[in-house]
């Protein structure tokens, strides 16, 4: 099934009028493909979909979840996490308090990766972790910190690369057992983060399209990885400005591996390694 330009615009318009969600500044390609799948999976045409959007707020939440991409993993892109460990967190270690914001945290694996590193560096206690997403379903999953084991065996490889090995010194090896942070139950097909980790973050719904800083603190570090790739140029600019305004002068931003700051906000940051350092 293909969705015509007109049908796509009708859908975006209906969502904007009947809910708080505004996808008009998202890049069209991925959204349109996903919308086609939503129509097939729910056995609907565009007018019946729009009718349900107008009548049923729970259905809207489900649709929003289905048209956004929530893929994530523990220590996704391990080389980035090695950089976060050895070049970012190591420089924040003398701060009396560290504030970190995960914008677009999805089901939380990025947040748990951060807390595991902070704990290894004895920084967890003095760090405040804020994790936000547009989608409340994925955030409820994040709060629980429980994932399938069989689909996610790769998490353990990533953990080894980031937590056990030191890319700067191959002779160094930290023999940290996974059980220090999560329980693996192969018979139940479960990886479950320990309660000390699940209880720590402040999880809050936040929409990068329209919300300002509703966390009311400034940040030393903001992670917004694999989120802006779905936004158009104007929306990306809005988000970079929001981050710039809410970082401390010494603060920095980490984007997804293939994401870059382009346009007027680019001069406000200096790229070094895997991070954008605020330029004030
Ligand atoms: C691909 S996931 C990225 C997860 C994680 N940051 C990572 O890199 O592994 C993208 C997340 O961005 C969220 N998202 C999309 N639009 C958003 C918006 N306007 N405001 C906040 N989050 C948004 C989605 O709900 C989804 O959970």
XYZ file of C-alpha atoms and ligand atoms in Angstrom:
307
model
C 0.000 0.000 0.000
C 1.197 3.527 -0.735
C -0.033 6.698 0.923
C -0.529 9.705 -1.374
C 0.811 13.148 -0.508
C -2.745 14.376 0.073
C -3.623 11.448 2.381
C -0.424 11.991 4.299
C -1.193 15.695 4.796
C -4.749 14.881 5.925
C -3.368 12.496 8.521
C -0.822 15.016 9.860
C -3.517 17.687 9.971
C -6.007 15.439 11.822
C -3.394 14.504 14.406
C -2.430 18.136 14.907
C -6.055 19.189 15.367
C -7.216 16.346 17.587
C -4.191 15.795 19.800
C -1.091 17.513 21.172
C 1.071 15.865 18.492
C 2.457 17.788 15.550
C 4.419 15.770 13.016
C 4.338 18.448 10.320
C 8.066 19.113 10.761
C 9.178 15.503 10.573
C 10.882 14.221 7.462
C 8.194 12.670 5.344
C 9.836 9.533 4.020
C 9.972 7.417 7.158
C 6.600 8.680 8.474
C 4.823 7.886 5.237
C 6.226 4.369 5.115
C 5.133 3.779 8.693
C 1.705 5.269 8.095
C 1.171 2.777 5.258
C 2.027 -0.055 7.669
C -0.367 1.327 10.306
C -3.190 1.287 7.740
C -2.473 -2.312 6.773
C -1.988 -3.568 10.356
C -5.225 -1.953 11.552
C -7.149 -2.760 8.400
C -8.130 0.879 7.910
C -8.211 3.384 5.078
C -7.142 6.969 5.625
C -10.655 8.328 6.356
C -11.480 5.616 8.899
C -8.075 6.192 10.515
C -8.768 9.925 10.790
C -12.220 9.241 12.242
C -10.694 7.076 14.978
C -8.008 9.661 15.676
C -10.764 12.194 16.334
C -12.722 9.881 18.632
C -10.234 7.842 20.602
C -7.282 9.334 22.524
C -5.879 5.887 23.450
C -5.817 5.029 19.775
C -3.863 8.247 19.099
C -1.177 7.150 21.599
C -0.914 3.781 19.876
C -0.629 5.380 16.440
C 2.052 7.795 17.641
C 4.007 4.848 18.967
C 3.617 2.993 15.676
C 4.728 5.844 13.440
C 7.829 6.745 15.461
C 10.998 4.664 15.526
C 11.904 3.400 18.997
C 14.901 1.198 18.236
C 17.639 1.367 20.842
C 20.087 -0.887 22.685
C 22.382 -1.067 25.698
C 25.661 0.749 24.904
C 24.516 1.385 21.328
C 27.592 2.309 19.247
C 30.167 1.223 21.862
C 32.847 3.572 20.472
C 30.632 6.521 21.430
C 30.285 5.169 24.966
C 34.063 4.730 25.204
C 34.352 8.400 24.296
C 31.675 9.316 26.870
C 33.582 7.385 29.514
C 37.153 8.494 28.833
C 36.687 11.978 27.361
C 33.442 13.321 28.839
C 32.607 11.812 32.222
C 36.254 11.837 33.262
C 36.184 15.657 32.841
C 32.973 16.061 34.834
C 34.246 14.095 37.792
C 35.098 17.135 39.941
C 31.694 18.803 39.514
C 29.773 18.882 42.801
C 26.641 17.831 40.889
C 26.258 16.499 37.348
C 23.002 17.009 35.417
C 22.350 14.777 32.424
C 19.368 14.865 30.064
C 18.468 11.974 27.762
C 16.067 13.551 25.236
C 14.227 10.866 23.253
C 15.215 8.081 25.650
C 12.832 5.484 24.177
C 12.770 2.269 26.261
C 15.659 3.401 28.433
C 18.703 1.350 27.412
C 20.696 4.550 26.815
C 19.813 5.758 30.308
C 20.915 2.467 31.914
C 24.145 2.495 29.905
C 24.920 5.937 31.309
C 24.135 4.933 34.897
C 26.326 1.824 34.648
C 29.290 3.940 33.492
C 28.638 6.561 36.156
C 28.543 3.859 38.787
C 31.849 2.382 37.551
C 33.380 5.859 37.852
C 31.857 6.464 41.319
C 29.849 9.389 39.951
C 26.346 7.979 40.059
C 25.414 9.325 43.446
C 26.097 12.954 42.589
C 24.459 12.760 39.158
C 20.865 13.727 38.409
C 19.476 11.830 35.443
C 16.521 13.191 33.468
C 15.020 11.009 30.749
C 12.278 12.226 28.432
C 10.363 11.055 25.419
C 7.308 11.981 23.427
C 5.839 8.565 23.931
C 4.560 7.469 27.353
C 4.458 3.756 26.461
C 8.178 3.548 25.768
C 8.873 5.528 28.934
C 6.836 3.097 31.020
C 8.972 0.353 29.544
C 12.070 2.399 30.406
C 10.905 2.789 34.027
C 10.611 -0.980 34.309
C 14.076 -1.627 32.862
C 13.204 -5.103 31.641
C 14.161 -6.411 28.203
C 14.050 -9.637 26.228
C 17.259 -11.598 26.518
C 17.260 -13.666 23.330
C 16.797 -10.710 20.976
C 19.390 -8.702 22.838
C 22.373 -10.948 23.435
C 24.415 -8.208 21.724
C 23.980 -6.096 24.863
C 26.549 -8.300 26.581
C 29.157 -7.766 23.845
C 28.608 -4.028 24.060
C 28.905 -4.159 27.863
C 32.242 -5.999 27.525
C 33.594 -3.419 25.069
C 32.580 -0.420 27.134
C 32.690 -1.567 30.750
C 35.353 -4.284 30.792
C 37.834 -3.139 28.149
C 39.858 0.048 27.943
C 40.466 1.112 24.318
C 43.302 3.364 25.508
C 45.123 0.517 27.224
C 44.493 -3.006 25.960
C 46.289 -4.521 28.932
C 43.720 -3.115 31.318
C 40.654 -5.274 31.891
C 37.927 -4.679 34.465
C 36.330 -7.963 35.395
C 32.875 -6.544 36.127
C 30.096 -9.146 36.178
C 26.807 -8.256 34.416
C 25.005 -9.266 37.611
C 26.369 -6.157 39.280
C 23.792 -4.173 37.265
C 21.212 -6.553 35.846
C 19.805 -10.018 36.292
C 19.729 -12.387 33.346
C 17.068 -15.085 33.453
C 17.530 -17.176 30.315
C 14.594 -19.490 31.055
C 12.221 -16.523 31.238
C 14.055 -14.714 28.420
C 14.598 -11.635 30.578
C 17.268 -9.041 31.282
C 16.168 -6.926 34.266
C 17.997 -3.846 35.500
C 18.504 -3.696 39.270
C 16.192 -1.498 41.325
C 19.028 0.904 42.294
C 19.138 1.829 38.604
C 15.423 1.810 37.732
C 14.576 4.070 40.679
C 17.197 6.706 39.949
C 16.096 8.690 36.849
C 13.380 11.309 36.601
C 11.284 10.111 33.647
C 9.031 12.752 32.140
C 7.007 13.172 28.975
C 8.531 15.917 26.833
C 7.892 16.847 23.215
C 10.867 18.374 21.414
C 8.502 19.903 18.842
C 6.790 22.271 21.239
C 8.000 22.026 24.830
C 10.661 24.242 26.310
C 12.816 23.104 29.204
C 10.175 21.642 31.505
C 12.865 20.047 33.670
C 13.845 23.478 35.047
C 17.556 22.783 35.494
C 20.618 23.408 33.333
C 22.663 20.552 32.017
C 26.296 19.486 31.905
C 25.511 16.883 29.283
C 22.596 16.306 26.915
C 22.213 13.139 24.871
C 19.795 13.277 21.974
C 20.777 10.349 19.824
C 18.952 9.094 16.766
C 16.030 11.471 17.248
C 16.694 14.563 15.111
C 17.346 12.345 12.106
C 13.520 12.215 11.776
C 13.133 16.031 11.975
C 13.285 18.579 9.171
C 15.889 21.336 9.112
C 13.747 23.951 10.933
C 12.781 21.605 13.727
C 16.403 20.481 14.110
C 17.367 24.139 14.521
C 14.719 24.670 17.167
C 15.988 21.680 19.117
C 19.662 22.716 18.894
C 18.711 26.168 20.164
C 16.761 24.648 23.055
C 19.767 22.503 23.975
C 22.218 25.398 23.629
C 20.111 27.613 25.903
C 19.852 24.923 28.547
C 23.454 23.734 28.691
C 25.913 25.230 31.142
C 28.692 27.173 29.415
C 30.965 24.164 29.832
C 28.210 21.788 28.701
C 28.107 19.438 25.771
C 25.738 17.599 23.503
C 25.999 14.086 22.104
C 23.992 13.272 18.969
C 23.603 9.974 17.129
C 26.640 8.640 15.305
C 25.370 9.837 11.917
C 23.783 13.113 13.045
C 25.344 16.565 12.645
C 24.481 20.145 13.545
C 23.960 22.114 10.350
C 22.650 25.642 9.808
C 22.717 28.718 12.055
C 23.214 26.763 15.293
C 26.429 25.119 14.025
C 28.594 28.101 15.054
C 27.333 27.806 18.616
C 29.004 24.425 19.117
C 32.475 22.965 18.565
C 32.634 19.371 17.437
C 35.335 17.298 19.076
C 35.372 13.507 19.018
C 31.795 12.314 19.446
C 30.514 15.472 21.149
C 29.435 19.038 20.460
C 30.918 21.408 23.047
C 28.931 24.563 23.750
C 30.570 27.655 22.320
C 29.581 30.681 24.350
C 15.336 5.742 17.663
S 14.786 6.209 19.275
C 16.327 6.704 20.001
C 16.571 6.101 21.359
C 17.942 6.388 21.958
N 18.169 7.807 22.109
C 19.039 5.765 21.133
O 19.732 6.452 20.384
O 19.240 4.551 21.228
C 13.960 7.748 18.947
C 13.051 8.205 20.093
O 12.719 9.583 19.876
C 11.407 9.785 20.329
N 10.865 11.012 19.735
C 10.414 11.214 18.474
N 9.923 12.459 18.339
C 10.079 13.073 19.535
C 9.767 14.362 20.048
N 9.165 15.267 19.280
N 10.060 14.648 21.327
C 10.644 13.730 22.139
N 10.967 12.481 21.715
C 10.691 12.159 20.440
C 10.667 8.530 19.897
O 9.472 8.361 20.644
C 11.727 7.452 20.153
O 11.551 6.848 21.395
